[in-house]
XYZ file of C-alpha atoms in Angstrom:
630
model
C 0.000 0.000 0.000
C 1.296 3.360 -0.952
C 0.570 6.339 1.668
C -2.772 8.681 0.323
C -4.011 12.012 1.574
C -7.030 11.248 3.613
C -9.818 13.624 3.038
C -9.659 16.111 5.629
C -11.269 15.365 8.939
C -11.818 17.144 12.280
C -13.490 17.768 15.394
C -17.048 18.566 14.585
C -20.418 18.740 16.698
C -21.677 15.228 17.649
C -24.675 13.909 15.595
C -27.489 13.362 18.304
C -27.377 9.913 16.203
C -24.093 8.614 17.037
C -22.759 6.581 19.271
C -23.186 7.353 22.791
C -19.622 7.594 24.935
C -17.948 6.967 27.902
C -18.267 10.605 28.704
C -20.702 12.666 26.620
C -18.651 15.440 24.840
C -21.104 18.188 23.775
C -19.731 19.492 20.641
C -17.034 17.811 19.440
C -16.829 14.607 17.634
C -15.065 13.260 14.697
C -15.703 13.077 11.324
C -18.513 10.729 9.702
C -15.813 8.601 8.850
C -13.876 8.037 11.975
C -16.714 7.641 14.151
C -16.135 4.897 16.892
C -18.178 2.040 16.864
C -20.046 1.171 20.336
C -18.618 -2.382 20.476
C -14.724 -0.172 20.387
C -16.152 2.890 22.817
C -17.417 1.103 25.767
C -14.414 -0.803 27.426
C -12.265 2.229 27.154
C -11.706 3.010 30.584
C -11.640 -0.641 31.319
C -8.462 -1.276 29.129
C -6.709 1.187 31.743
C -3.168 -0.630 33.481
C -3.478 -3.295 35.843
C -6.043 -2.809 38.698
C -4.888 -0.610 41.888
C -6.200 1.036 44.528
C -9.228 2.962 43.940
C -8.031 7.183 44.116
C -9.636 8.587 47.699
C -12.252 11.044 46.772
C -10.614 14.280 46.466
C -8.722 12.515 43.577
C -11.157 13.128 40.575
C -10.067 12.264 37.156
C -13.249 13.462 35.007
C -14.845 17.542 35.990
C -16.906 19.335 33.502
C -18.680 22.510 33.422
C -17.648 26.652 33.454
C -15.578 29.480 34.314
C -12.432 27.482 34.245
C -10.328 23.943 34.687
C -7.584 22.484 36.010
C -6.258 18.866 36.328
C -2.454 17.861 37.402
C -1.161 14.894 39.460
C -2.043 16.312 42.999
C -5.069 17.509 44.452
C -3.567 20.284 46.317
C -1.763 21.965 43.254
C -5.400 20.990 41.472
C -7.242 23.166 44.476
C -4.384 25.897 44.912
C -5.064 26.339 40.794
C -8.500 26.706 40.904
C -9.046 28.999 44.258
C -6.899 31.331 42.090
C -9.274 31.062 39.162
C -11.738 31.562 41.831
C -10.333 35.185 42.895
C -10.033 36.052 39.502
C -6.648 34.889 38.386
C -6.314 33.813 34.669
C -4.722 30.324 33.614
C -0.860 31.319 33.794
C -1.179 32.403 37.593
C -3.139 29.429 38.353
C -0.725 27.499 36.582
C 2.159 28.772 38.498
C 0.316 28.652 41.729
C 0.064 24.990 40.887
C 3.325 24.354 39.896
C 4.868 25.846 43.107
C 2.572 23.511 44.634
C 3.642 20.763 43.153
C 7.083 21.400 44.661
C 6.046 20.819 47.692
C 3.623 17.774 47.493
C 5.706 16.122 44.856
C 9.271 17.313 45.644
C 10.660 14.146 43.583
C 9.518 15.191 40.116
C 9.234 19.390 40.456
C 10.901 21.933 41.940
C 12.364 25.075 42.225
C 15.504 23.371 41.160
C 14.688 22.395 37.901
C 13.017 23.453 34.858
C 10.663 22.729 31.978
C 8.421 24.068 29.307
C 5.229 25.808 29.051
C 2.467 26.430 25.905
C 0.241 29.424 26.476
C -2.787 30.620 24.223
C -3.633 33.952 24.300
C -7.405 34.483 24.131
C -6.950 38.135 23.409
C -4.212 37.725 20.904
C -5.378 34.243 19.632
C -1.602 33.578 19.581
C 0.105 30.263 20.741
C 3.012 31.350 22.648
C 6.008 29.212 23.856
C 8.342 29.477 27.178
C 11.620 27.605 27.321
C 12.747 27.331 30.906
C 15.232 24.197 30.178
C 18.272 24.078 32.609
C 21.787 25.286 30.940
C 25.393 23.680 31.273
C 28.036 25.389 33.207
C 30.324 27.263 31.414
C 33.028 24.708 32.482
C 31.287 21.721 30.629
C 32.761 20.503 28.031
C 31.797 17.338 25.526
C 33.856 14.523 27.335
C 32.618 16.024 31.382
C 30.629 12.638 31.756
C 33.647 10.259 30.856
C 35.945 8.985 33.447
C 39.351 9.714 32.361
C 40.429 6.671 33.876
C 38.864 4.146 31.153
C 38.008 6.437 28.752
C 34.050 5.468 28.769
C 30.908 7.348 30.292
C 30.581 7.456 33.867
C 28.257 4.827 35.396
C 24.851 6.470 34.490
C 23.421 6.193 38.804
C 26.758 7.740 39.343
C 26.503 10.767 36.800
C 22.885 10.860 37.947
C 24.112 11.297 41.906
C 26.590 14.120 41.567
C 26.740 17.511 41.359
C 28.019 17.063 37.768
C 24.984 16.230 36.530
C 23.247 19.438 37.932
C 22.280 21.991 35.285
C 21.196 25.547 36.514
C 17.427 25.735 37.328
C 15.565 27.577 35.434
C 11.815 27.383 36.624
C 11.908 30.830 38.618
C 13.170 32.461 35.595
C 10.335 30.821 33.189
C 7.934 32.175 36.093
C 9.387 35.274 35.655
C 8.880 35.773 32.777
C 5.699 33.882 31.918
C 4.020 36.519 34.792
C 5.655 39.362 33.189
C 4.401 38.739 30.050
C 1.228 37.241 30.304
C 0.098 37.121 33.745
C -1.772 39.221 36.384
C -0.995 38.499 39.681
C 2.703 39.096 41.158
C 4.328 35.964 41.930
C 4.892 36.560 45.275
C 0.812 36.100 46.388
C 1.687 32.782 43.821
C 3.567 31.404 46.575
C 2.175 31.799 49.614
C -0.848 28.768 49.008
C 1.967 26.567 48.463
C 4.063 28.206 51.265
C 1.237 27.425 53.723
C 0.908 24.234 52.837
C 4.230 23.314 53.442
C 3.976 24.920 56.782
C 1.229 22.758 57.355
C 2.181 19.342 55.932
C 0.348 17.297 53.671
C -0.958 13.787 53.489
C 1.526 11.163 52.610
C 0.321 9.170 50.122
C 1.527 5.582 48.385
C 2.963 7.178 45.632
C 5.015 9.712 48.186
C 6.165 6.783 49.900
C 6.956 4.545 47.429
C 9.145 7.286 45.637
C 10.820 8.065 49.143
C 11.765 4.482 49.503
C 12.687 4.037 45.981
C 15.403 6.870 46.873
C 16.402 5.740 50.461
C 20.044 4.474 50.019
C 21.024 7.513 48.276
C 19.213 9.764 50.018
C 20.693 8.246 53.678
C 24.235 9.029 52.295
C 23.359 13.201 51.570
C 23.034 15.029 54.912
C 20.303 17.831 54.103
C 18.074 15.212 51.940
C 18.163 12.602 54.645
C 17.254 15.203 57.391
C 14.559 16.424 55.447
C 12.768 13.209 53.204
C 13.504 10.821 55.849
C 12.335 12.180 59.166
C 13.714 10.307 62.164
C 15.790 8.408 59.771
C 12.384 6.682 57.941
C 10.489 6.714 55.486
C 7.687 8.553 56.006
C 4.359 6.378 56.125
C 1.631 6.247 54.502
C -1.216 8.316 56.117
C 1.506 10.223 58.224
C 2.025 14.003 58.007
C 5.184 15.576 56.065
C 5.980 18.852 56.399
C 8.312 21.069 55.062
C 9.295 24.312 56.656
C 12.338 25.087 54.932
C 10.402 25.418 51.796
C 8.145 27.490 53.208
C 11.012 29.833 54.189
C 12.567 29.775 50.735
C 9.132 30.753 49.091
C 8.460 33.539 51.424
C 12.110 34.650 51.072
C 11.973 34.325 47.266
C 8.437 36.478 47.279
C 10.173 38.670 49.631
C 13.471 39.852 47.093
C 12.403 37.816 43.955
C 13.263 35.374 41.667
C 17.208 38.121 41.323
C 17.821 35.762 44.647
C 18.626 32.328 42.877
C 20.595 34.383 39.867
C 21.864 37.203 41.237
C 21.791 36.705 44.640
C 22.713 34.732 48.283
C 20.400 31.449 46.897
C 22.260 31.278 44.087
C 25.976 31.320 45.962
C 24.630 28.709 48.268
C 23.114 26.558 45.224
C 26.329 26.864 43.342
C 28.494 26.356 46.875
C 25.959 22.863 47.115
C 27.249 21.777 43.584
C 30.478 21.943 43.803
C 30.801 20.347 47.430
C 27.680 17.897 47.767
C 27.073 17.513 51.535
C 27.767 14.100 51.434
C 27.664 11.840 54.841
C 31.693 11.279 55.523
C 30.924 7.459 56.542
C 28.996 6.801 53.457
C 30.477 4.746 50.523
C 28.726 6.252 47.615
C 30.623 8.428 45.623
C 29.649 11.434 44.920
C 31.097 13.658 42.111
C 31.618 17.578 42.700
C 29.927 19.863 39.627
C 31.049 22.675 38.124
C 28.471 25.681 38.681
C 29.718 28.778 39.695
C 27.441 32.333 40.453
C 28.387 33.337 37.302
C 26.309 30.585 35.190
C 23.456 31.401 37.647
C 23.673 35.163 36.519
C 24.253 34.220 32.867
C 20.611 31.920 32.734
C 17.618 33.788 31.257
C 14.415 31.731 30.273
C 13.851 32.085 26.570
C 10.450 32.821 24.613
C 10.262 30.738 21.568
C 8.136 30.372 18.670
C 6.114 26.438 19.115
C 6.249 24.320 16.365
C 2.889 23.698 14.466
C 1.697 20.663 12.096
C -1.814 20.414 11.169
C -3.366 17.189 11.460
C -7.575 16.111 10.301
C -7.854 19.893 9.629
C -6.360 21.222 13.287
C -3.331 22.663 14.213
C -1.454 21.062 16.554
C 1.295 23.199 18.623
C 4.412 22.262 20.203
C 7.965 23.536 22.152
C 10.744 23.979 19.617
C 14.089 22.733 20.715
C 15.857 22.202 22.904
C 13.366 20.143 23.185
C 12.374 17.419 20.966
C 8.616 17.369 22.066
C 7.051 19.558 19.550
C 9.147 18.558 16.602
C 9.187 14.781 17.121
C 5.050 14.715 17.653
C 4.836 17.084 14.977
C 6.715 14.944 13.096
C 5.168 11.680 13.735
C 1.438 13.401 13.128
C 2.436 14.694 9.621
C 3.863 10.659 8.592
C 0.475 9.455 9.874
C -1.376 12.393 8.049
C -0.289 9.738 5.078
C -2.627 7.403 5.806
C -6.225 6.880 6.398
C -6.562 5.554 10.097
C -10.396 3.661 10.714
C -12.155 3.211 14.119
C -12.831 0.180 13.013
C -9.460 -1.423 12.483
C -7.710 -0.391 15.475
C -4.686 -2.703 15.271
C -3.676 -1.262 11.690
C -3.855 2.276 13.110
C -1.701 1.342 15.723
C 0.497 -0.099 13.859
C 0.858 2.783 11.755
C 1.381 4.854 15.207
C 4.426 2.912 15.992
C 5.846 3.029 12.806
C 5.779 6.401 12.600
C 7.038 6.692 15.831
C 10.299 4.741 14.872
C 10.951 7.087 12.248
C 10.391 10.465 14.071
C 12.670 9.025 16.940
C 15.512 8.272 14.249
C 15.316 11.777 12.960
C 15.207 13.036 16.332
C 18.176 11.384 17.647
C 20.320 12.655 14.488
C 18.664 16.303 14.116
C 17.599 17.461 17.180
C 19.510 19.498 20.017
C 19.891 23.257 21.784
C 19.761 25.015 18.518
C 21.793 27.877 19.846
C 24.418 25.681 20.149
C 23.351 22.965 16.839
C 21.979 23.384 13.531
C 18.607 21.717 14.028
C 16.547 21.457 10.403
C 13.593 22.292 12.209
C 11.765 23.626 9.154
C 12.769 20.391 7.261
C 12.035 18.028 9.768
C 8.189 19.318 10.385
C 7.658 19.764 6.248
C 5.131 17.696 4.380
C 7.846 16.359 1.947
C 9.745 14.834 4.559
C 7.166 13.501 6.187
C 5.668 11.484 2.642
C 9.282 10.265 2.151
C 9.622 9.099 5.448
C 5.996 7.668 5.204
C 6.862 6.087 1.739
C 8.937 3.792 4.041
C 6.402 2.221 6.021
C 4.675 -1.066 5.274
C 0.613 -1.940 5.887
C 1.845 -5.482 7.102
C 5.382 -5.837 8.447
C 7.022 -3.986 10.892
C 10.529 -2.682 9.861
C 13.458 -3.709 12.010
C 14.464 -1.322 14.683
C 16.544 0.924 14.850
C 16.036 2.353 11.959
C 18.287 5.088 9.971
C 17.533 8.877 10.341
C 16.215 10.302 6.852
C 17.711 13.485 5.077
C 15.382 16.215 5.871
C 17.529 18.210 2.700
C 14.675 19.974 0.954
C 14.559 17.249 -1.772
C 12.268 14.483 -1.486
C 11.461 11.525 -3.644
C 8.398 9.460 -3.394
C 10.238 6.804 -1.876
C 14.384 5.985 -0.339
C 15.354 2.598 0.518
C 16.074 2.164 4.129
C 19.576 3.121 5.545
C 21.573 1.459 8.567
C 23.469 4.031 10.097
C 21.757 5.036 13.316
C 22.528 5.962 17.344
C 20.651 3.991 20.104
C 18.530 5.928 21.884
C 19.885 7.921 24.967
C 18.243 7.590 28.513
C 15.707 10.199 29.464
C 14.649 9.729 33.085
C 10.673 9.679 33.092
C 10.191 11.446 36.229
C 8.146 14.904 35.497
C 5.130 15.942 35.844
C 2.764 17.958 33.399
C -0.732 20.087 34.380
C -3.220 22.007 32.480
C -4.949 24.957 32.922
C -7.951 26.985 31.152
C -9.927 29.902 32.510
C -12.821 31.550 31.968
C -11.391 33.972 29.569
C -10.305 31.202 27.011
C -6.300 31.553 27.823
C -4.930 27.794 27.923
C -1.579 26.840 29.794
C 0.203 23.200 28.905
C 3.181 22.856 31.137
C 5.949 20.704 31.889
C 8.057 20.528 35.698
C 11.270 18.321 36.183
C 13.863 17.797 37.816
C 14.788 14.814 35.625
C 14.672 11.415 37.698
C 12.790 10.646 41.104
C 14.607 12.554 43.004
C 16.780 14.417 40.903
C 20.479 14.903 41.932
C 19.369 13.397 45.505
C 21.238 16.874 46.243
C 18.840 18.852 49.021
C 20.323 22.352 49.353
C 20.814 22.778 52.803
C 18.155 24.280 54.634
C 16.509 25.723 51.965
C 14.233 22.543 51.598
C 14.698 21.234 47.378
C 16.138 19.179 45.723
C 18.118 19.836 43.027
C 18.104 18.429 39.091
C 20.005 15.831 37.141
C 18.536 17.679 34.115
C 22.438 16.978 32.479
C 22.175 13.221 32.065
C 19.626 13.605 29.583
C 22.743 14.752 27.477
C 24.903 12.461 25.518
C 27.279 11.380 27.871
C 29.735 9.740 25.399
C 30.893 11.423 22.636
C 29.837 9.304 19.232
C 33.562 7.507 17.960
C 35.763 9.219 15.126
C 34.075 8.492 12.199
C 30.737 8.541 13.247
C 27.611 11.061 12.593
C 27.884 14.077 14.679
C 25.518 14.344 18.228
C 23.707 17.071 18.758
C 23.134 16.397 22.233
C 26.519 16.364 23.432
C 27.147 18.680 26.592
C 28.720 21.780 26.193
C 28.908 25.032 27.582
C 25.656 27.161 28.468
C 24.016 24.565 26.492
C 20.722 23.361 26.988
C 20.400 18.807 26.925
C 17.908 17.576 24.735
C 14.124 16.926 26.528
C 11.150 14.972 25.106
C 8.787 17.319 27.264
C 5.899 17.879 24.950
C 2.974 20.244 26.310
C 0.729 20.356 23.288
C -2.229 22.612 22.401
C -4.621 21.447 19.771
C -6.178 24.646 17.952
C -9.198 24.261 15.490
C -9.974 27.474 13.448
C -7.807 29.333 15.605
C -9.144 27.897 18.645
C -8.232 26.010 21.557
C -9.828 22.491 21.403
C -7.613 20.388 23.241
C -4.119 20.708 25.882
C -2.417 17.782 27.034
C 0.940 16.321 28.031
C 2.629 13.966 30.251
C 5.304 12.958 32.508
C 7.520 9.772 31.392
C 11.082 10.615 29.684
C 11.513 9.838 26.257
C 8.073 8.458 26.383
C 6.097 11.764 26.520
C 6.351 12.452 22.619
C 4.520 8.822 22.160
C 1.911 9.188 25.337
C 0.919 12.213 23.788
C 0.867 10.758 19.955
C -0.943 7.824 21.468
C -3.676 10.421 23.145
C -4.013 12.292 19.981
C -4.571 9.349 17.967
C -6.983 7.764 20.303
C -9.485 11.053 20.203
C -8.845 11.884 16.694
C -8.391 8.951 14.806
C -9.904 6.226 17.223
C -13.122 8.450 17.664
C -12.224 7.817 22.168
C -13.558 10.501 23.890
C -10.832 12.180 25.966
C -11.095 10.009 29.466
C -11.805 7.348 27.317
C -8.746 8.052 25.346
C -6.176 8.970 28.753
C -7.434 5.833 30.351
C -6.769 3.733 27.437
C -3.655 1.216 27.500
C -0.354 2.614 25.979
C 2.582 1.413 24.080
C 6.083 3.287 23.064
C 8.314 2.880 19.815
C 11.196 4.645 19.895
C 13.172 3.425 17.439
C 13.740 0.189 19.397
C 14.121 -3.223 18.601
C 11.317 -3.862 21.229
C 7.636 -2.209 21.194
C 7.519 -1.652 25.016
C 3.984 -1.669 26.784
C 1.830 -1.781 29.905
C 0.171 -5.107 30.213
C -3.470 -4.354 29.227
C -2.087 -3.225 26.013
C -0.420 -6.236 25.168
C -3.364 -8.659 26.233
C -5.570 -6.581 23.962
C -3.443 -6.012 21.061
C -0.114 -8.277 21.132
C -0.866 -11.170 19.216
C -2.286 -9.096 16.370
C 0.815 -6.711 16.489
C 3.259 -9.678 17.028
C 1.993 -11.182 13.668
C 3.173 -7.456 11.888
C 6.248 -7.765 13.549
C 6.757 -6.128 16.500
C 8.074 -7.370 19.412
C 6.125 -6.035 22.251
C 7.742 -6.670 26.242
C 6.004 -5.193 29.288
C 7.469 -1.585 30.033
C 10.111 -2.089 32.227
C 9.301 1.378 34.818
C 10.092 3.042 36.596
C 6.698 2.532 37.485
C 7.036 -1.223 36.183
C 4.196 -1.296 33.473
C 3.483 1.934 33.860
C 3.801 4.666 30.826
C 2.927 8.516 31.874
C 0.442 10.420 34.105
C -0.981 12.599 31.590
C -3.091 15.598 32.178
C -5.320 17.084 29.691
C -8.261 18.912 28.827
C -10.715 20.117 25.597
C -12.941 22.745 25.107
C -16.334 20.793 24.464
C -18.184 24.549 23.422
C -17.766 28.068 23.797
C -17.387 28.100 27.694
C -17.299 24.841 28.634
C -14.492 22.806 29.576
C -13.622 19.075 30.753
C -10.541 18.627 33.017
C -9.246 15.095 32.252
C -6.867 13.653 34.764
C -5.503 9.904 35.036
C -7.961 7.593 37.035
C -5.643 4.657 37.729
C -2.109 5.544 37.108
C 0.803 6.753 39.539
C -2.587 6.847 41.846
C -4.983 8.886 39.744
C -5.291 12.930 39.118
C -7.016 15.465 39.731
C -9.560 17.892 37.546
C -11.169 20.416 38.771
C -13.524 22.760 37.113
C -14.893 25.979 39.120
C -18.703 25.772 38.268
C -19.501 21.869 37.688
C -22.141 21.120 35.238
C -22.333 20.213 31.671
């Protein structure tokens, strides 16, 4: 089969004759021809990963109804989001509220020592807007910082991942900064206190809290400040207990007090750079620990960058991304405009996935090859996301058989042919840890916020600054830590000075007509660009309404030889899969058989809004809307 242009399909107003589903979604539907049929939209939800403990109440993964939405991963960064909606707040301060929330209740996966990315729709402007706030490389870096000049080879990755070495310079106050400055209207400082009270307070330990402490309890015992602080009394903390964190507290007051000039220009900055280079490691403890190489100076040389998001159009919407440095936008983008290729039916679910994971192989070969910091790298952005590139690349893909993984990186050079055989130069694909976390955020204006918090693995660093009550990032892993040999294809994700390491962080905004329809990301490494590919295709193609299509079981290609998938997807799909040729093994975690924690939300009509969060996974979500009702 050669690859077609499907006639063009989109979200439209729901026939009051089709299919009912899970959730009824007043106003948007798909296209005659990809309408689900009822035998394919009722066991949606039921497909989710393996049973677990039911969510306690105040964990609600479905809200619908006015005047503005919210769902992340925590139901106090959920509430903290919407009382500011409440007091009249628009969708960036919420979603700052919530994200300085989040670095209290989930101190493993976001905080103040980190970074990430953020999508923002203007309402007023009807303008998609973009806000890098990756972490940078020390000046000092160079390409060969990760290997040991003992053997020659890459550090042990747990031991680049514990050191100060792997710490790039946060850069989520700055992307605050800025995102208020521009586009906000409340100061940050009033953004703080919720989340400053509640560390004051304490909050419930959960399963998840605990499991993540204990997951990080070796290496945290051996680092002074982080065992003092995440393992009070020298446990971890139990379920059901209360964990409080007054050092945080402190910080956020002090940092509402003088501002975010503090960490770059200022006395937190000295002591984050002084915490780098000297990790406060336990004397009597065995693990070794590498110093980093921050200084002040890299601190006062960070700035968080606006950038224009990437944009495909798929089924007649436009579907926005962030540019590099990370690979989110360009590799979904990327995928969507291979699948555009083909016709995808409801009805024949197992082709369309198949297609979905072929295309994914491909856009993670191009990404690997193309895609780094492009201050630092040529990255053929333009190339990469054009509609020639995307039919050669498509060209490549067959209807039956799977092609063997890894596969070779195209030539996104500006001239395409209908078809090019298959190459076999290609790089295996470098670790990205898959602890972040992702939230969303509309309000009752019509501004949208998709955004992305990390500090790269559970736990980061395991670096606490002392008494200032974070942890700080291993953001710099998710470089290349061994230069390619002499003779191979350059790496554009090499470390290097100032420069910014390749991320897969992907908050996406779905426009139709110029407006917001849907928002939606995801925590999970290099998985992200596929949990949000998956989503997309599930609602768009697969005619799932949005819980439907969160809930739903996932698998990830990235360029691979294995297909790697939670277990309800493999009972439900495997054997047909297997007989196209992939290879499909359980997803190996961390959580074990568990891809993403994705947040999301679409704009059924004018004024209405369902917050989607996950029911089941990582222990469910929360979304929130501020007048319930459909």
């Amino acid at each position: 089969m050669t690859p077609h242009t499907p006639p063009r399909s989109a979200l439209r107003r729901t026939s009051r004759k089709a299919p009912r589903r899970t959730a009824p979604v007043a106003g948007l539907a798909l296209a005659a021809s990809l309408l689900v049929p009822a035998s394919l939209a009722g066991p949606a939800h039921a497909s989710a990963p393996a049973p677990a403990p039911a969510p306690p109440p105040s964990r609600q993964p479905v809200a619908t109804g006015s005047g503005g939405a919210v769902s992340t991963v925590d139901p106090d960064a959920s509430r903290t989001a919407l009382e500011v909606l409440r007091q009249g707040g628009n969708a960036m301060d919420a979603a700052i509220a919530a994200g300085a929330t989040l670095g209290v209740t989930e101190p493993y996966v976001a905080a103040i020592g980190g970074g990430g990315y953020l999508t923002y729709y203007d309402a007023k402007k009807r303008r998609v807007y973009g806000i890098d706030g990756r972490e940078t490389a020390p000046g000092r870096m160079s390409a060969t910082s990760f290997v040991d000049p003992a053997t020659g080879k890459a550090l042990p990755f747990d031991e680049a991942v514990t050191s100060g070495l792997g710490v790039g310079v946060p850069g989520t106050l700055a992307q605050w900064q800025s995102a208020l400055r521009r586009f906000g209207t409340r100061d940050l400082g009033s953004l703080l206190r919720p989340a400053a009270r509640i560390a004051d307070k304490g909050f419930v330990v959960d399963q998840e809290f605990h499991d993540q402490t204990a997951v990080n309890e070796a290496r945290f015992r051996d680092i002074v400040p982080t065992r003092e602080l995440f393992l009070p009394g020298g446990k971890v903390p139990a379920v059901g207990s209360t964990f409080r964190n007054p050092d945080l507290a402190r910080t956020y007051r002090e940092i509402a007090r003088r501002g975010p000039g503090w960490l770059y220009r200022g006395g937190l900055g000295a002591e984050v750079a002084r915490t780098v280079r000297k990790p406060p490691v336990d004397p009597k403890a065995a693990r070794k620990v590498r110093p980093g190489l921050m200084e002040p100076r890299d601190l006062a040389a960070y700035g968080a960058l606006s950038k224009r998001p990437t944009r495909v159009s798929y089924r007649g919407m436009d579907v926005y991304g962030m540019p590099p440095s990370s690979s989110g936008g360009s590799t979904v983008g990327e995928a969507l405009n291979i699948l555009g290729n083909f016709h995808l039916d409801s009805r024949d679910p197992v082709r369309a996935l198949h297609y979905y994971l072929e295309a994914s192989k491909l856009a993670y070969a191009d990404r690997g090859r193309y895609v780094g910091d492009p201050a630092k790298v040529a990255v053929p952005l333009e190339e990469l996301l054009s509609s020639g590139f995307a039919r050669e690349r498509a060209c490549l893909i067959k209807p039956d058989r799977a092609a063997a993984a890894p596969v070779a990186p195209g030539s996104p050079d500006g001239s395409y042919t209908p078809c090019v055989p298959p190459g076999r130069s290609t790089r295996a694909l470098a670790y990205e840890g898959p602890q972040t976390t992702h939230l969303v955020v509309a309000d009752k204006w019509g501004n949208v916020v998709a955004y992305n918090v990390s500090i790269e693995q559970f736990g980061g660093s395991g670096i606490t600054v002392p008494g200032r009550g974070f942890l700080l990032n291993n953001e710099l892993t998710d470089f290349t830590l061994q230069p390619p040999a002499p003779g191979s294809p350059p790496d554009p994700n090499l470390p290097g000075p100032g420069k910014r390491p390749r991320s897969s962080m992907a908050p996406t905004l779905v426009l139709k007509d110029g407006r917001p329809r849907l928002a939606l990301g995801t925590p999970g490494g290099s998985t992200i660009i596929t949990t949000v590919l998956q989503i997309l295709l599930n609602r768009i193609d697969l005619g799932m309404d949005l819980p439907a299509a969160l809930a739903a079981p996932r698998a990830t290609q990235r360029n691979t030889p294995q297909v790697f998938a939670e277990p309800a997807f493999i009972e439900r799909y495997g054997r047909a899969l297997a007989a196209r040729g992939h290879r499909l093994e359980a997803f190996p975690g961390p959580p074990q058989g568990v891809i993403g924690a994705a947040t999301a939300l679409e704009i059924l009509r004018p004024g209405v809004v369902q917050a989607v969060a996950e029911p089941v996974r990582r222990g469910g979500g929360s979304a929130l809307v501020v007048r319930p009702g459909r």
